[in-house]
C-alpha positions as CSV (number, residue, x, y, z in Angstrom):
1,M,76.8,34.6,-1.1
2,R,74.0,36.3,-2.9
3,A,72.8,33.2,-3.9
4,A,71.6,32.6,-0.5
5,R,70.6,35.2,0.5
6,L,68.5,34.8,-2.6
7,I,67.4,31.2,-1.2
8,K,66.3,32.5,2.1
9,M,64.2,35.0,0.3
10,V,62.5,33.0,-1.3
11,L,61.7,30.4,1.8
12,L,60.8,33.4,4.0
13,L,58.2,34.3,0.6
14,Q,57.5,30.9,1.1
15,S,56.5,30.8,5.0
16,R,54.6,33.6,4.6
17,P,51.2,35.1,2.5
18,S,53.4,38.6,2.2
19,M,56.3,40.1,3.4
20,T,57.4,43.7,3.2
21,A,60.3,45.2,2.5
22,A,61.3,46.6,5.4
23,E,60.3,43.1,6.9
24,L,62.9,41.2,4.5
25,A,65.5,44.0,4.9
26,R,65.4,43.1,8.4
27,E,65.9,39.3,8.4
28,L,68.3,39.2,5.5
29,E,70.2,42.3,7.1
30,V,71.4,43.9,4.0
31,S,68.9,47.2,2.7
32,E,65.7,47.8,0.6
33,R,67.1,48.7,-2.2
34,T,68.8,45.7,-2.1
35,V,65.5,43.6,-1.5
36,T,64.4,45.5,-4.6
37,R,67.5,44.8,-6.5
38,D,66.8,40.8,-4.9
39,A,63.3,40.4,-6.0
40,Q,64.1,41.7,-9.9
41,A,67.1,38.4,-9.7
42,L,64.3,36.6,-8.4
43,S,61.9,37.3,-11.7
44,E,63.7,37.0,-14.3
45,A,64.8,33.8,-13.2
46,G,61.5,32.7,-13.5
47,V,60.2,32.8,-9.9
48,P,57.3,34.7,-9.9
49,V,58.1,37.2,-6.6
50,Y,55.0,39.9,-7.4
51,A,54.8,43.0,-5.5
52,D,52.3,45.0,-4.3
53,R,52.6,48.6,-4.7
54,G,51.0,50.8,-1.8
55,R,51.0,51.3,1.5
56,A,50.1,48.0,2.6
57,G,51.9,46.6,0.6
58,G,55.3,43.7,-0.2
59,Y,56.5,41.0,-1.8
60,R,54.4,37.4,-2.4
61,L,54.6,34.7,-4.0
62,V,52.5,33.8,-6.7
63,G,50.6,31.0,-8.1
64,G,51.0,28.5,-5.5
65,Y,55.0,28.2,-6.2
66,R,57.8,26.1,-4.2
67,T,60.8,25.2,-4.0
68,R,62.4,21.5,-3.2
69,L,65.1,21.8,-0.8
70,T,68.1,21.3,-3.7
71,G,69.8,23.9,-1.7
72,L,70.6,22.1,1.6
73,H,74.5,20.5,1.4
74,R,75.0,17.6,3.6
75,G,75.5,19.4,7.7
76,E,72.3,21.0,7.6
77,A,70.4,18.2,6.0
78,E,71.5,16.2,8.8
79,A,71.2,18.5,11.7
80,L,67.9,19.2,10.0
81,F,66.4,15.2,11.3
82,L,68.4,16.0,14.3
83,S,66.0,18.9,15.4
84,G,63.7,16.4,16.9
85,V,63.6,15.0,20.3
86,P,62.2,11.0,20.0
87,G,61.1,9.8,23.3
88,A,59.5,14.3,23.5
89,L,57.2,13.6,21.1
90,R,56.4,10.1,21.6
91,E,54.9,11.6,24.8
92,M,53.7,14.3,23.4
93,G,51.2,12.5,20.7
94,L,53.3,14.2,17.7
95,E,55.7,10.7,17.3
96,D,53.3,9.9,14.0
97,A,53.7,13.4,12.7
98,A,57.1,13.7,13.4
99,S,57.7,10.6,10.9
100,A,55.9,12.0,8.3
101,A,57.9,14.9,8.4
102,R,60.1,13.7,8.3
103,L,59.5,11.5,5.0
104,K,58.7,13.6,3.2
105,V,61.2,15.8,3.9
106,S,63.6,13.0,3.0
107,A,61.2,12.9,-0.2
108,A,62.3,16.3,-1.2
109,L,65.9,16.0,-0.8
110,L,68.4,15.6,-3.3
111,P,69.5,12.3,-3.7
112,S,72.4,12.6,-3.1
113,L,71.4,13.2,1.1
114,R,68.6,10.8,1.7
115,D,70.4,8.9,3.6
116,A,70.7,12.1,6.7
117,S,68.5,11.0,8.3
118,R,69.8,7.2,9.0
119,T,73.2,9.4,9.7
120,A,72.4,11.7,12.1
121,A,70.9,8.7,14.4
122,Q,73.7,7.1,14.2
123,R,75.2,9.2,15.6
124,F,73.6,11.8,17.7
125,H,70.7,10.3,20.5
126,L,69.5,12.5,23.4
127,D,68.5,10.3,27.1
128,A,66.9,13.6,28.2
129,P,66.1,11.8,31.6
130,N,68.4,11.4,34.7
131,W,70.7,9.1,36.3
132,F,68.7,6.2,38.2
133,K,65.3,7.7,37.7
134,E,62.5,5.8,36.3
135,P,60.8,8.3,33.6
136,R,56.9,8.3,33.9
137,T,55.1,10.2,30.7
138,P,52.4,12.5,32.2
139,A,49.6,11.3,31.8
140,L,47.7,13.9,30.9
141,L,51.0,15.4,28.9
142,P,48.8,15.1,25.3
143,A,45.7,17.0,26.5
144,V,48.3,20.0,27.2
145,A,50.5,19.7,24.6
146,D,47.4,19.6,22.3
147,A,45.8,23.0,23.8
148,V,50.0,24.5,23.4
149,W,49.7,24.0,19.9
150,D,46.4,25.0,19.3
151,D,46.8,28.5,21.2
152,R,43.5,27.3,23.8
153,R,42.5,28.1,26.9
154,I,43.3,24.8,29.4
155,S,41.0,25.0,32.6
156,A,43.4,23.1,34.7
157,R,43.1,21.2,38.5
158,Y,46.9,21.2,40.5
159,R,48.1,19.9,43.0
160,R,50.2,23.0,45.3
161,G,51.3,21.3,48.2
162,E,48.6,19.7,50.3
163,E,46.0,21.5,48.3
164,E,44.0,21.0,44.7
165,V,43.6,24.6,43.2
166,S,41.5,25.5,39.7
167,R,42.9,27.4,37.2
168,E,41.5,28.8,34.2
169,L,45.5,29.4,31.8
170,E,47.0,30.5,28.5
171,P,50.1,27.5,27.4
172,Y,52.7,29.1,25.9
173,G,54.8,26.5,26.1
174,L,56.1,22.6,27.3
175,V,60.1,21.9,28.9
176,L,61.5,18.7,29.4
177,K,63.7,19.3,31.8
178,A,65.7,16.3,33.1
179,G,63.1,14.1,32.4
180,V,60.0,15.9,33.9
181,W,57.5,18.2,31.8
182,Y,56.7,21.7,32.9
183,L,53.8,23.6,31.4
184,C,54.9,28.1,31.0
185,A,51.4,29.5,30.9
186,R,49.6,33.0,31.8
187,V,46.0,32.6,34.1
188,A,43.8,34.0,32.0
189,G,43.8,37.3,32.3
190,G,46.9,37.7,34.4
191,A,50.2,39.6,33.1
192,S,52.8,36.9,34.7
193,F,53.8,33.5,33.1
194,R,54.4,30.7,35.6
195,V,55.5,27.1,35.5
196,Y,53.8,24.2,36.8
197,R,54.9,21.2,36.4
198,I,52.5,18.3,34.4
199,D,53.1,16.0,36.2
200,R,51.0,17.6,39.4
201,F,48.0,18.6,37.2
202,T,44.8,16.4,38.0
203,A,42.4,17.3,35.6
204,V,43.6,19.6,32.3
205,E,39.7,20.8,29.6
206,A,41.1,22.5,26.7
207,G,38.2,25.0,25.7
208,A,36.7,25.9,22.2
209,E,38.2,29.5,23.1
210,R,41.6,30.6,21.5
211,F,43.9,33.2,23.2
212,E,46.1,35.6,21.2
213,R,49.9,34.8,22.0
214,E,52.4,37.5,23.4
215,P,54.2,37.9,20.0
216,E,57.2,39.5,22.2
217,F,56.7,36.3,24.7
218,D,60.5,34.1,23.9
219,L,60.1,30.3,25.6
220,P,64.6,29.7,26.3
221,A,64.4,33.4,28.0
222,F,62.2,32.9,29.9
223,W,63.1,29.3,31.0
224,E,66.6,30.2,31.4
225,E,65.7,33.3,33.8
226,R,63.3,31.1,35.2
227,A,65.7,28.4,36.3
228,E,67.7,30.5,37.5
229,Q,65.9,32.2,39.6
230,F,64.4,28.9,40.5
231,A,68.5,27.9,41.8
232,R,69.1,30.6,43.3
233,S,65.9,31.2,45.2
234,I,66.6,28.6,47.1
235,L,69.9,29.6,48.8
236,R,68.6,30.4,51.4
237,A,71.6,29.6,53.8
238,R,75.6,30.7,54.1
239,V,78.5,28.7,54.5
240,V,82.1,29.8,55.2
241,V,84.9,27.5,54.7
242,R,88.6,26.7,53.8
243,L,89.4,24.4,50.5
244,S,92.5,22.9,49.3
245,P,93.7,23.0,46.0
246,E,91.9,19.8,45.6
247,G,88.5,21.1,47.3
248,V,88.9,24.6,44.4
249,R,89.2,22.0,41.5
250,A,86.1,19.6,43.5
251,L,83.8,22.3,43.9
252,P,81.8,23.2,40.8
253,Y,80.8,19.5,41.1
254,A,79.9,19.0,44.6
255,L,77.6,21.9,44.3
256,D,75.5,24.1,41.6
257,A,78.7,24.6,39.6
258,V,77.5,28.5,38.1
259,I,76.9,29.3,42.2
260,A,80.3,27.5,43.2
261,R,82.4,29.7,40.3
262,E,80.9,32.8,41.6
263,A,81.7,31.9,44.9
264,L,84.6,31.4,44.2
265,A,85.6,34.0,41.9
266,G,85.0,35.9,45.6
267,A,87.3,34.0,47.7
268,G,90.2,35.5,49.2
269,Q,93.8,35.5,48.5
270,P,95.2,31.2,49.0
271,D,97.0,31.2,52.9
272,G,100.5,29.5,53.0
273,E,98.9,26.4,53.1
274,G,97.2,26.7,49.4
275,W,94.0,27.2,51.1
276,V,91.2,29.9,50.5
277,R,88.9,30.8,52.7
278,V,85.3,31.0,50.9
279,D,81.4,32.2,52.0
280,L,79.2,30.1,50.1
281,P,75.6,30.7,49.6
282,V,73.8,27.5,50.0
283,E,70.3,25.9,50.4
284,S,70.4,24.9,53.5
285,E,73.0,23.0,56.7
286,E,71.4,20.0,56.2
287,V,71.8,19.7,51.9
288,A,74.9,21.7,52.3
289,H,76.2,18.9,54.5
290,A,75.8,16.2,51.9
291,Q,77.2,18.1,49.7
292,L,80.9,19.3,50.9
293,A,80.9,16.0,52.7
294,S,81.7,14.4,48.9
295,L,85.0,16.7,49.1
296,G,86.2,15.0,51.9
297,P,89.5,16.0,53.6
298,E,90.1,18.7,51.3
299,V,87.7,21.1,52.8
300,E,87.1,22.0,56.2
301,V,84.0,24.0,57.2
302,L,84.6,27.3,59.1
303,E,81.3,29.0,59.4
304,P,78.4,27.7,61.0
305,A,78.8,26.3,64.3
306,G,76.6,23.3,64.1
307,L,77.8,23.2,60.7
308,R,81.1,22.8,61.9
309,E,80.3,20.2,64.4
310,R,78.4,17.9,62.6
311,F,81.6,17.1,60.2
312,A,84.0,16.8,63.7
313,A,81.6,14.1,64.7
314,D,81.7,12.6,61.4
315,A,85.8,12.9,61.9
316,A,85.5,11.1,65.3
317,R,83.3,8.8,64.2
318,L,85.7,7.7,60.8
319,A,89.5,8.0,63.1
320,R,87.1,5.5,65.1
321,L,86.2,3.4,62.5
322,Y,89.7,3.6,60.7
323,G,91.5,2.9,63.4
324,R,90.3,-0.3,64.4
325,T,92.9,-3.3,64.3
326,D,90.5,-6.6,65.2
327,G,88.9,-5.4,61.7
328,A,85.4,-6.1,63.1
């Protein structure tokens, strides 16, 4: 346990000019006294850890000290090579940089681990786009990606409905969702963050000015919250249905799984035939018709009346179609 903590301490000090005892204690989840003892142990082992005294002091490595990646076991090495998404790196114009980085990491690994990149690639591949969609790389994605990496403001023109608008943006991060690229950015001078589809940009120009990033901004947490808000914002209608036991099992596959499970959790008790009454939030009656039709005879629409009538008409047409005996 202590050996792993000492290695982590060295790697932390390699990644930053210096760290205070409090910062190291927080990262290592130990007390500041333990940090002091660990620093002394590293120094006695020949690792040049230097302690600066005073209020602005801290710990740092001297003499350009670097450690080789000899502490990795096979699982860690293979996980490291899974961290890249080849298609996404290629689309952002970072394929060459990623390839060079993998070569450098491979050279630093122990000889017994240098096949980690090959063994990882044989066992895992991420195919981000949806089925039956032709993936298209937005022409302006590399320019946006460069600005994101360099913290540079961009002047952008963006299609919003039928109009085109201009914005000065601070580009914080990129998200690849089901084959579609999104930019999470803040309008220059603003306080809130917004999401833009990259394929709707018509022009992007990075300026010389860098912006100061909000240190608390968490891209994965922001995206998760915004995605949930979007999914719920489009649910502007409600329908009431009865579901058979098989319909209950199939509902999460017909609708958004989270929304379906929440609706089922609020459903009443099954009736004498095992059917349950469920109140469902939906995008529209049109969308609900398409989604619920996949459940066939395992669902009965109760409300609204217009949607029930559509399903009744569908059932009548099917009865006429399958009631024919001439096969015409």
